[in-house]
């Protein structure tokens, strides 16, 4: 008997994402529509007295949540779309954290269940007390093991032997996205596994866009890039300071070994050894 609302934030126009007030109005409007409620933003949005966060909170507290009178599960997908917009992200995520805190003392806010999904493409720096990411239960999609890769290959109609699974995992490990993309390309007849692996760490390979996004982020953080260059150049695990480990792990680039790290997969080692030393 829960109401559910799913919002895919990758579909939001950039002009809306960059404007906190427009974005929060969009949230309220879309939630109301999925709950089949009339748009009452004109009656509740007071720009003279309240800020954008305050107006959005009031709209949920005084209109949306009372109107359904049952628990609401609000799913926000692709929230990493917001990570580059620092002028919006701190206020937006601070508001979500505030809703979580309200749920500890308010019966009405206990009705809201919030689910946020994001990729490990970049890290964000948020005040611990303003971040919603350290308030709930994290569910990480871990590395696939060989049996899971075999099962996924079979779902792609690929009758692979153990040696082929080993070759793929020798390059990308059990990284869910990298494995999935490889299986899709091979199963669709775009290329053979041998061609894919031969080009994997090059600009002509299927992972070039993924690798360049990471490179662009590292170029914006020279000290982190230097630490990462040390990691990919070393055959042994490397000890870094805790913040560097946190950032590189948040980007999905490393595996942690106690206080040391290694590249998450050979694809990252090969590509970044080449581009960072150039």
XYZ file of C-alpha atoms in Angstrom:
278
model
C 0.000 0.000 0.000
C 2.879 2.387 -0.699
C 2.761 5.037 -3.390
C 5.840 5.067 -5.632
C 7.374 7.809 -7.765
C 10.347 7.253 -10.073
C 12.254 10.253 -11.453
C 15.036 9.780 -14.011
C 17.174 12.881 -13.576
C 19.086 12.217 -16.798
C 16.006 13.459 -18.656
C 16.011 16.917 -17.040
C 17.067 19.790 -19.297
C 20.354 21.444 -18.404
C 18.689 24.866 -18.099
C 16.529 23.437 -15.300
C 19.332 21.584 -13.528
C 21.446 24.750 -13.323
C 18.624 26.721 -11.648
C 17.779 25.431 -8.141
C 14.344 27.073 -8.053
C 13.319 25.688 -11.456
C 14.621 22.258 -10.580
C 12.762 22.013 -7.265
C 9.577 23.202 -8.965
C 10.155 20.445 -11.540
C 10.521 17.883 -8.712
C 7.288 19.001 -7.087
C 5.390 19.061 -10.368
C 6.565 15.613 -11.496
C 5.903 13.999 -8.107
C 2.425 15.505 -8.057
C 1.677 14.287 -11.564
C 2.739 10.708 -10.814
C 0.572 10.808 -7.699
C -2.281 12.139 -9.882
C -2.598 15.299 -7.798
C -3.530 18.756 -9.062
C -0.697 21.244 -9.502
C -0.881 23.640 -6.523
C 2.546 25.270 -6.859
C 1.012 28.703 -7.353
C -0.676 28.491 -3.935
C 2.318 27.211 -1.969
C 5.429 28.745 -3.588
C 6.219 31.979 -1.705
C 9.279 33.573 -3.278
C 9.113 36.725 -1.128
C 9.712 34.996 2.190
C 10.966 31.454 1.600
C 13.939 30.212 -0.392
C 13.692 27.404 -2.938
C 14.459 24.626 -0.426
C 11.911 26.003 1.989
C 9.200 26.181 -0.655
C 9.863 22.640 -1.839
C 9.810 21.332 1.729
C 6.539 23.119 2.467
C 4.956 21.727 -0.715
C 5.799 18.171 0.325
C 4.921 18.682 3.983
C 1.655 20.591 3.586
C 0.322 19.279 0.279
C 1.859 16.178 -1.325
C 2.379 13.949 1.722
C -0.977 14.760 3.411
C -2.826 14.298 0.088
C -1.850 10.629 -0.209
C -1.903 9.781 3.533
C 0.285 6.703 3.082
C 4.030 5.994 2.732
C 5.691 7.397 -0.385
C 8.765 5.818 -1.990
C 10.571 8.480 -4.033
C 13.246 7.064 -6.342
C 15.801 9.461 -7.827
C 17.857 7.850 -10.571
C 21.073 9.234 -12.138
C 21.661 11.740 -9.318
C 25.313 11.922 -10.409
C 24.001 14.137 -13.238
C 24.097 16.904 -10.617
C 27.620 16.373 -9.349
C 29.205 19.006 -11.644
C 26.704 21.707 -10.611
C 28.142 22.767 -7.283
C 25.899 25.839 -7.072
C 22.833 23.563 -6.960
C 24.056 20.320 -5.465
C 24.855 21.561 -1.957
C 21.406 23.067 -1.464
C 19.563 20.146 -3.068
C 21.353 17.382 -1.178
C 21.249 19.451 2.012
C 17.469 19.607 1.650
C 17.233 15.826 1.201
C 19.360 15.332 4.307
C 17.030 17.709 6.129
C 14.031 15.609 5.106
C 15.780 12.540 6.485
C 16.360 14.298 9.817
C 12.735 15.449 9.931
C 11.687 11.820 9.600
C 13.236 11.117 13.006
C 10.816 13.425 14.791
C 7.855 14.030 12.452
C 5.216 11.420 11.755
C 4.451 13.023 8.417
C 8.060 12.898 7.217
C 8.341 9.294 8.375
C 6.010 8.579 5.458
C 8.774 9.406 2.946
C 11.243 6.743 1.811
C 14.021 8.055 -0.417
C 16.126 5.970 -2.823
C 18.995 7.557 -4.776
C 20.994 5.805 -7.485
C 24.287 7.105 -8.850
C 27.346 5.833 -10.680
C 30.972 5.986 -9.548
C 32.007 8.461 -12.212
C 33.163 11.219 -9.890
C 33.272 12.260 -6.279
C 31.658 15.225 -4.598
C 32.720 17.137 -1.524
C 29.833 17.701 0.883
C 29.670 18.652 4.545
C 29.066 15.438 6.511
C 25.990 16.979 8.123
C 24.614 18.137 4.759
C 25.137 14.922 2.795
C 22.307 12.422 2.323
C 24.806 9.735 1.302
C 26.022 8.990 4.829
C 22.537 8.929 6.371
C 20.961 5.882 4.809
C 21.921 2.355 3.820
C 24.427 2.177 0.931
C 23.954 -0.668 -1.547
C 27.001 -1.064 -3.769
C 27.042 -3.078 -6.964
C 30.178 -5.111 -6.400
C 32.494 -6.852 -8.834
C 31.063 -9.755 -10.827
C 32.763 -13.078 -10.183
C 33.643 -15.479 -13.057
C 30.409 -17.439 -12.701
C 28.326 -14.254 -12.900
C 30.239 -13.143 -16.016
C 29.614 -16.601 -17.516
C 25.896 -16.318 -16.731
C 25.755 -12.833 -18.255
C 27.561 -14.047 -21.380
C 24.998 -16.804 -21.745
C 22.200 -14.215 -21.513
C 23.906 -12.459 -24.437
C 23.710 -15.731 -26.418
C 27.491 -16.189 -26.142
C 28.661 -19.759 -25.605
C 31.989 -18.756 -24.080
C 34.524 -21.122 -22.576
C 36.329 -20.463 -19.312
C 39.385 -19.180 -21.204
C 37.349 -16.421 -22.859
C 35.901 -15.346 -19.522
C 39.435 -15.220 -18.112
C 40.660 -13.064 -21.010
C 37.884 -10.527 -20.571
C 38.261 -10.391 -16.802
C 42.026 -10.109 -17.216
C 41.384 -6.743 -18.844
C 38.322 -5.316 -17.034
C 38.066 -7.491 -13.917
C 34.475 -7.884 -12.742
C 33.547 -4.229 -13.343
C 29.794 -4.520 -14.101
C 29.606 -1.733 -16.700
C 32.811 -2.652 -18.524
C 31.854 -6.339 -18.639
C 28.340 -5.566 -19.854
C 29.558 -3.248 -22.613
C 32.049 -5.849 -23.865
C 29.442 -8.591 -23.984
C 27.010 -6.347 -25.831
C 29.583 -5.374 -28.480
C 30.662 -8.972 -29.108
C 27.137 -10.419 -29.081
C 25.895 -7.795 -31.548
C 28.618 -8.788 -34.003
C 30.431 -5.460 -33.833
C 33.777 -7.145 -33.127
C 35.424 -10.278 -31.804
C 36.670 -10.596 -28.242
C 40.261 -10.511 -29.541
C 39.651 -7.244 -31.425
C 37.941 -5.724 -28.419
C 40.787 -6.569 -26.047
C 43.432 -5.425 -28.523
C 41.861 -1.959 -28.782
C 40.454 -1.727 -25.237
C 42.874 0.865 -23.816
C 43.207 2.896 -27.035
C 41.255 5.842 -28.383
C 39.722 3.479 -30.956
C 38.395 1.098 -28.308
C 34.866 0.765 -26.985
C 35.869 2.234 -23.615
C 37.354 5.487 -24.973
C 34.490 7.751 -23.845
C 34.434 6.184 -20.381
C 38.204 6.573 -20.006
C 38.238 10.165 -21.269
C 35.591 11.196 -18.738
C 37.832 9.950 -15.957
C 40.833 11.692 -17.522
C 38.986 15.018 -17.708
C 38.088 14.806 -14.019
C 41.648 13.954 -13.036
C 42.998 16.853 -15.084
C 40.868 19.175 -12.955
C 42.565 17.813 -9.804
C 46.352 17.759 -10.493
C 47.351 16.441 -7.045
C 44.891 13.563 -7.347
C 46.119 12.856 -10.871
C 49.679 12.671 -9.562
C 48.644 10.198 -6.859
C 46.771 8.119 -9.422
C 49.798 8.106 -11.738
C 51.839 6.634 -8.885
C 49.231 3.890 -8.397
C 49.060 2.803 -12.043
C 52.860 2.850 -12.421
C 53.482 0.633 -9.391
C 53.369 -3.193 -9.594
C 52.694 -3.246 -5.834
C 49.838 -1.742 -3.767
C 50.417 1.957 -3.023
C 49.719 3.766 0.239
C 47.947 7.117 -0.158
C 46.366 9.521 2.298
C 42.780 8.755 3.280
C 41.243 11.577 1.232
C 43.022 10.495 -1.956
C 41.869 6.917 -1.403
C 38.309 8.137 -0.825
C 38.276 10.212 -4.010
C 39.804 7.558 -6.260
C 37.515 4.878 -4.828
C 34.483 7.142 -5.268
C 35.442 7.459 -8.939
C 35.566 3.674 -9.184
C 39.240 3.636 -10.177
C 40.812 1.626 -7.351
C 40.411 -1.398 -5.147
C 41.296 -0.887 -1.500
C 43.756 -3.166 0.276
C 43.749 -1.980 3.898
C 45.444 1.455 3.694
C 46.739 0.775 0.203
C 45.183 0.733 -3.257
C 45.672 -0.919 -6.629
C 44.047 -0.089 -9.986
C 40.591 -1.596 -10.212
C 41.484 -3.337 -13.481
C 44.251 -3.631 -16.056
C 42.298 -1.460 -18.496
C 42.774 1.500 -16.166
C 46.446 0.677 -15.607
C 47.210 0.432 -19.333
C 45.298 3.542 -20.379
C 46.444 5.880 -17.629
C 50.053 4.698 -17.719
C 50.063 5.868 -21.321
C 48.130 9.156 -21.126
C 49.468 10.438 -17.803
C 53.096 9.854 -18.712
C 52.761 11.486 -22.128
